[in-house]
mmCIF file of C-alpha atoms in Angstrom:
data_model
loop_
_atom_site.group_PDB
_atom_site.id
_atom_site.type_symbol
_atom_site.label_atom_id
_atom_site.label_comp_id
_atom_site.label_asym_id
_atom_site.label_seq_id
_atom_site.Cartn_x
_atom_site.Cartn_y
_atom_site.Cartn_z
ATOM 1 C CA MET A 1090 -6.262 -21.145 -6.842
ATOM 2 C CA HIS A 1091 -8.831 -20.350 -9.512
ATOM 3 C CA GLY A 1092 -7.371 -20.595 -12.976
ATOM 4 C CA TRP A 1093 -7.942 -19.375 -16.466
ATOM 5 C CA ASN A 1094 -11.471 -20.009 -17.792
ATOM 6 C CA GLN A 1095 -12.696 -21.493 -14.500
ATOM 7 C CA GLU A 1096 -15.846 -20.220 -12.849
ATOM 8 C CA HIS A 1097 -15.237 -17.604 -10.163
ATOM 9 C CA CYS A 1098 -17.958 -15.732 -8.269
ATOM 10 C CA SER A 1099 -20.623 -15.444 -10.981
ATOM 11 C CA ILE A 1100 -18.037 -15.120 -13.755
ATOM 12 C CA ASN A 1101 -18.232 -18.115 -16.070
ATOM 13 C CA GLN A 1102 -15.116 -17.319 -18.080
ATOM 14 C CA HIS A 1103 -12.480 -16.138 -15.633
ATOM 15 C CA ASN A 1104 -9.697 -14.240 -17.440
ATOM 16 C CA GLY A 1105 -6.942 -14.471 -14.912
ATOM 17 C CA LEU A 1106 -5.466 -16.397 -12.057
ATOM 18 C CA ASP A 1107 -6.603 -16.015 -8.449
ATOM 19 C CA ILE A 1108 -3.964 -16.973 -5.924
ATOM 20 C CA ILE A 1109 -5.350 -17.561 -2.450
ATOM 21 C CA ARG A 1110 -3.296 -15.503 0.015
ATOM 22 C CA ASN A 1111 -3.934 -14.457 3.594
ATOM 23 C CA SER A 1112 -4.482 -10.737 3.969
ATOM 24 C CA GLY A 1113 -1.137 -9.024 4.513
ATOM 25 C CA SER A 1114 0.884 -11.592 2.534
ATOM 26 C CA SER A 1115 3.716 -10.219 0.408
ATOM 27 C CA VAL A 1116 3.129 -9.779 -3.332
ATOM 28 C CA TYR A 1117 6.075 -9.661 -5.756
ATOM 29 C CA ALA A 1118 6.509 -8.311 -9.292
ATOM 30 C CA MET A 1119 6.366 -11.024 -11.960
ATOM 31 C CA VAL A 1120 8.399 -8.887 -14.384
ATOM 32 C CA SER A 1121 10.662 -5.839 -14.267
ATOM 33 C CA GLY A 1122 8.802 -2.761 -15.392
ATOM 34 C CA LYS A 1123 6.900 0.427 -14.671
ATOM 35 C CA ILE A 1124 3.973 0.688 -12.254
ATOM 36 C CA THR A 1125 0.960 2.290 -13.920
ATOM 37 C CA ASP A 1126 -2.688 2.756 -13.063
ATOM 38 C CA TYR A 1127 -2.495 2.113 -9.301
ATOM 39 C CA ASP A 1128 -5.937 2.704 -7.811
ATOM 40 C CA PRO A 1129 -5.903 2.818 -3.998
ATOM 41 C CA ASP A 1130 -9.712 2.493 -3.878
ATOM 42 C CA THR A 1131 -9.847 -0.843 -5.725
ATOM 43 C CA HIS A 1132 -6.308 -1.929 -4.771
ATOM 44 C CA SER A 1133 -5.399 -2.676 -8.364
ATOM 45 C CA LEU A 1134 -2.258 -1.829 -10.309
ATOM 46 C CA THR A 1135 -0.554 -2.616 -13.584
ATOM 47 C CA ILE A 1136 3.102 -3.272 -14.349
ATOM 48 C CA ILE A 1137 4.251 -2.882 -17.960
ATOM 49 C CA SER A 1138 7.473 -4.744 -18.687
ATOM 50 C CA SER A 1139 10.486 -2.532 -19.329
ATOM 51 C CA LYS A 1140 11.910 -4.995 -21.828
ATOM 52 C CA LYS A 1141 10.644 -7.910 -23.823
ATOM 53 C CA VAL A 1142 9.997 -11.089 -21.842
ATOM 54 C CA ASP A 1143 11.264 -14.403 -23.188
ATOM 55 C CA LEU A 1144 8.088 -16.467 -23.514
ATOM 56 C CA TRP A 1145 8.867 -20.175 -23.583
ATOM 57 C CA TYR A 1146 6.253 -20.823 -26.267
ATOM 58 C CA ASP A 1147 6.898 -17.823 -28.531
ATOM 59 C CA LYS A 1148 9.415 -15.089 -29.274
ATOM 60 C CA GLU A 1149 10.161 -12.305 -26.822
ATOM 61 C CA ARG A 1150 7.315 -9.852 -26.291
ATOM 62 C CA LYS A 1151 6.397 -7.010 -23.932
ATOM 63 C CA VAL A 1152 3.812 -7.862 -21.277
ATOM 64 C CA LYS A 1153 1.390 -5.953 -19.099
ATOM 65 C CA ILE A 1154 0.322 -7.496 -15.791
ATOM 66 C CA LEU A 1155 -2.730 -6.405 -13.810
ATOM 67 C CA TYR A 1156 -2.810 -7.197 -10.080
ATOM 68 C CA SER A 1157 -5.973 -6.782 -7.995
ATOM 69 C CA ASN A 1158 -6.565 -6.949 -4.237
ATOM 70 C CA VAL A 1159 -3.034 -5.622 -3.629
ATOM 71 C CA LYS A 1160 -2.092 -2.666 -1.444
ATOM 72 C CA LEU A 1161 0.957 -0.976 -2.966
ATOM 73 C CA LYS A 1162 4.093 -0.981 -0.796
ATOM 74 C CA SER A 1163 4.750 2.296 1.002
ATOM 75 C CA GLY A 1164 7.057 4.470 -1.073
ATOM 76 C CA LEU A 1165 5.988 3.016 -4.438
ATOM 77 C CA ASN A 1166 3.871 5.136 -6.769
ATOM 78 C CA ASN A 1167 2.625 5.269 -10.345
ATOM 79 C CA GLY A 1168 5.596 5.678 -12.654
ATOM 80 C CA ASP A 1169 8.081 3.882 -10.391
ATOM 81 C CA ILE A 1170 10.273 1.129 -11.836
ATOM 82 C CA VAL A 1171 10.363 -2.267 -10.078
ATOM 83 C CA SER A 1172 12.446 -5.385 -10.654
ATOM 84 C CA ALA A 1173 11.143 -8.907 -11.148
ATOM 85 C CA GLY A 1174 10.904 -10.529 -7.724
ATOM 86 C CA GLU A 1175 10.754 -7.195 -5.878
ATOM 87 C CA LYS A 1176 8.052 -6.833 -3.232
ATOM 88 C CA ILE A 1177 5.387 -4.501 -4.616
ATOM 89 C CA GLY A 1178 2.835 -4.721 -1.834
ATOM 90 C CA THR A 1179 0.613 -6.910 0.294
ATOM 91 C CA SER A 1180 -2.598 -8.778 -0.342
ATOM 92 C CA THR A 1181 -5.777 -7.215 0.994
ATOM 93 C CA SER A 1182 -8.951 -8.618 2.506
ATOM 94 C CA ASP A 1183 -11.072 -6.852 -0.149
ATOM 95 C CA ARG A 1184 -12.175 -10.125 -1.797
ATOM 96 C CA ASN A 1185 -13.491 -8.099 -4.755
ATOM 97 C CA CYS A 1186 -14.940 -10.173 -7.584
ATOM 98 C CA PHE A 1187 -15.241 -7.150 -9.911
ATOM 99 C CA THR A 1188 -18.685 -8.158 -11.166
ATOM 100 C CA THR A 1189 -21.729 -6.003 -11.749
ATOM 101 C CA LYS A 1190 -23.317 -7.760 -8.756
ATOM 102 C CA ASN A 1191 -20.654 -6.335 -6.400
ATOM 103 C CA GLU A 1192 -19.914 -9.842 -5.112
ATOM 104 C CA LYS A 1193 -17.219 -10.828 -2.654
ATOM 105 C CA ALA A 1194 -15.172 -14.028 -2.747
ATOM 106 C CA VAL A 1195 -15.199 -16.382 0.247
ATOM 107 C CA TYR A 1196 -11.408 -16.108 0.730
ATOM 108 C CA ASP A 1197 -8.633 -13.519 0.462
ATOM 109 C CA TYR A 1198 -6.789 -13.670 -2.854
ATOM 110 C CA VAL A 1199 -4.611 -11.814 -5.352
ATOM 111 C CA HIS A 1200 -5.959 -11.646 -8.902
ATOM 112 C CA VAL A 1201 -3.450 -11.602 -11.787
ATOM 113 C CA GLN A 1202 -4.239 -10.886 -15.447
ATOM 114 C CA VAL A 1203 -1.621 -10.984 -18.202
ATOM 115 C CA TYR A 1204 -1.658 -9.147 -21.521
ATOM 116 C CA ILE A 1205 0.930 -9.816 -24.242
ATOM 117 C CA SER A 1206 1.940 -7.237 -26.863
ATOM 118 C CA TYR A 1207 1.636 -8.401 -30.446
ATOM 119 C CA ASP A 1208 2.349 -5.040 -32.057
ATOM 120 C CA TRP A 1209 3.423 -1.562 -30.961
ATOM 121 C CA ASN A 1210 0.046 -0.497 -29.542
ATOM 122 C CA SER A 1211 -2.122 -3.487 -28.657
ATOM 123 C CA TYR A 1212 -2.133 -6.178 -26.020
ATOM 124 C CA GLU A 1213 -4.003 -9.481 -26.038
ATOM 125 C CA MET A 1214 -5.153 -11.216 -22.854
ATOM 126 C CA ALA A 1215 -3.298 -14.454 -22.116
ATOM 127 C CA ASP A 1216 -3.304 -17.184 -19.505
ATOM 128 C CA PRO A 1217 -0.941 -16.020 -16.703
ATOM 129 C CA ARG A 1218 0.495 -19.524 -16.465
ATOM 130 C CA LEU A 1219 2.270 -18.836 -19.784
ATOM 131 C CA LEU A 1220 4.753 -16.678 -17.871
ATOM 132 C CA ILE A 1221 5.753 -19.585 -15.673
ATOM 133 C CA ASN A 1222 8.875 -21.205 -17.061
ATOM 134 C CA TYR A 1223 8.896 -24.909 -16.262
#
């Protein structure tokens, strides 16, 4: 797993979490919410929480989660509502690094980025590990 602010591909400040997964592995929603911005070409999608998430370090806030290298489950589309823990798709073998150099990683992985809402219209990037309740 490559974590927050670790080097990944040629990216010195990695703003997400890369979870090494074999291609075809199941991927599950981290929060209940609405699927938005699914792009079948880049295999990326976003889920915006349908209600505020209780963050262990702060008050409840809405979150937006970006997943990359994920093929959306058949039957799911932009605008659909999913529940936390529901299967949303499978990991791909794309290995996209999303750099200007068009690099590929040396392993299959799912990339996760988390954004937390601090007012009605803006989200700030946060370490995805903040959603893990110990």
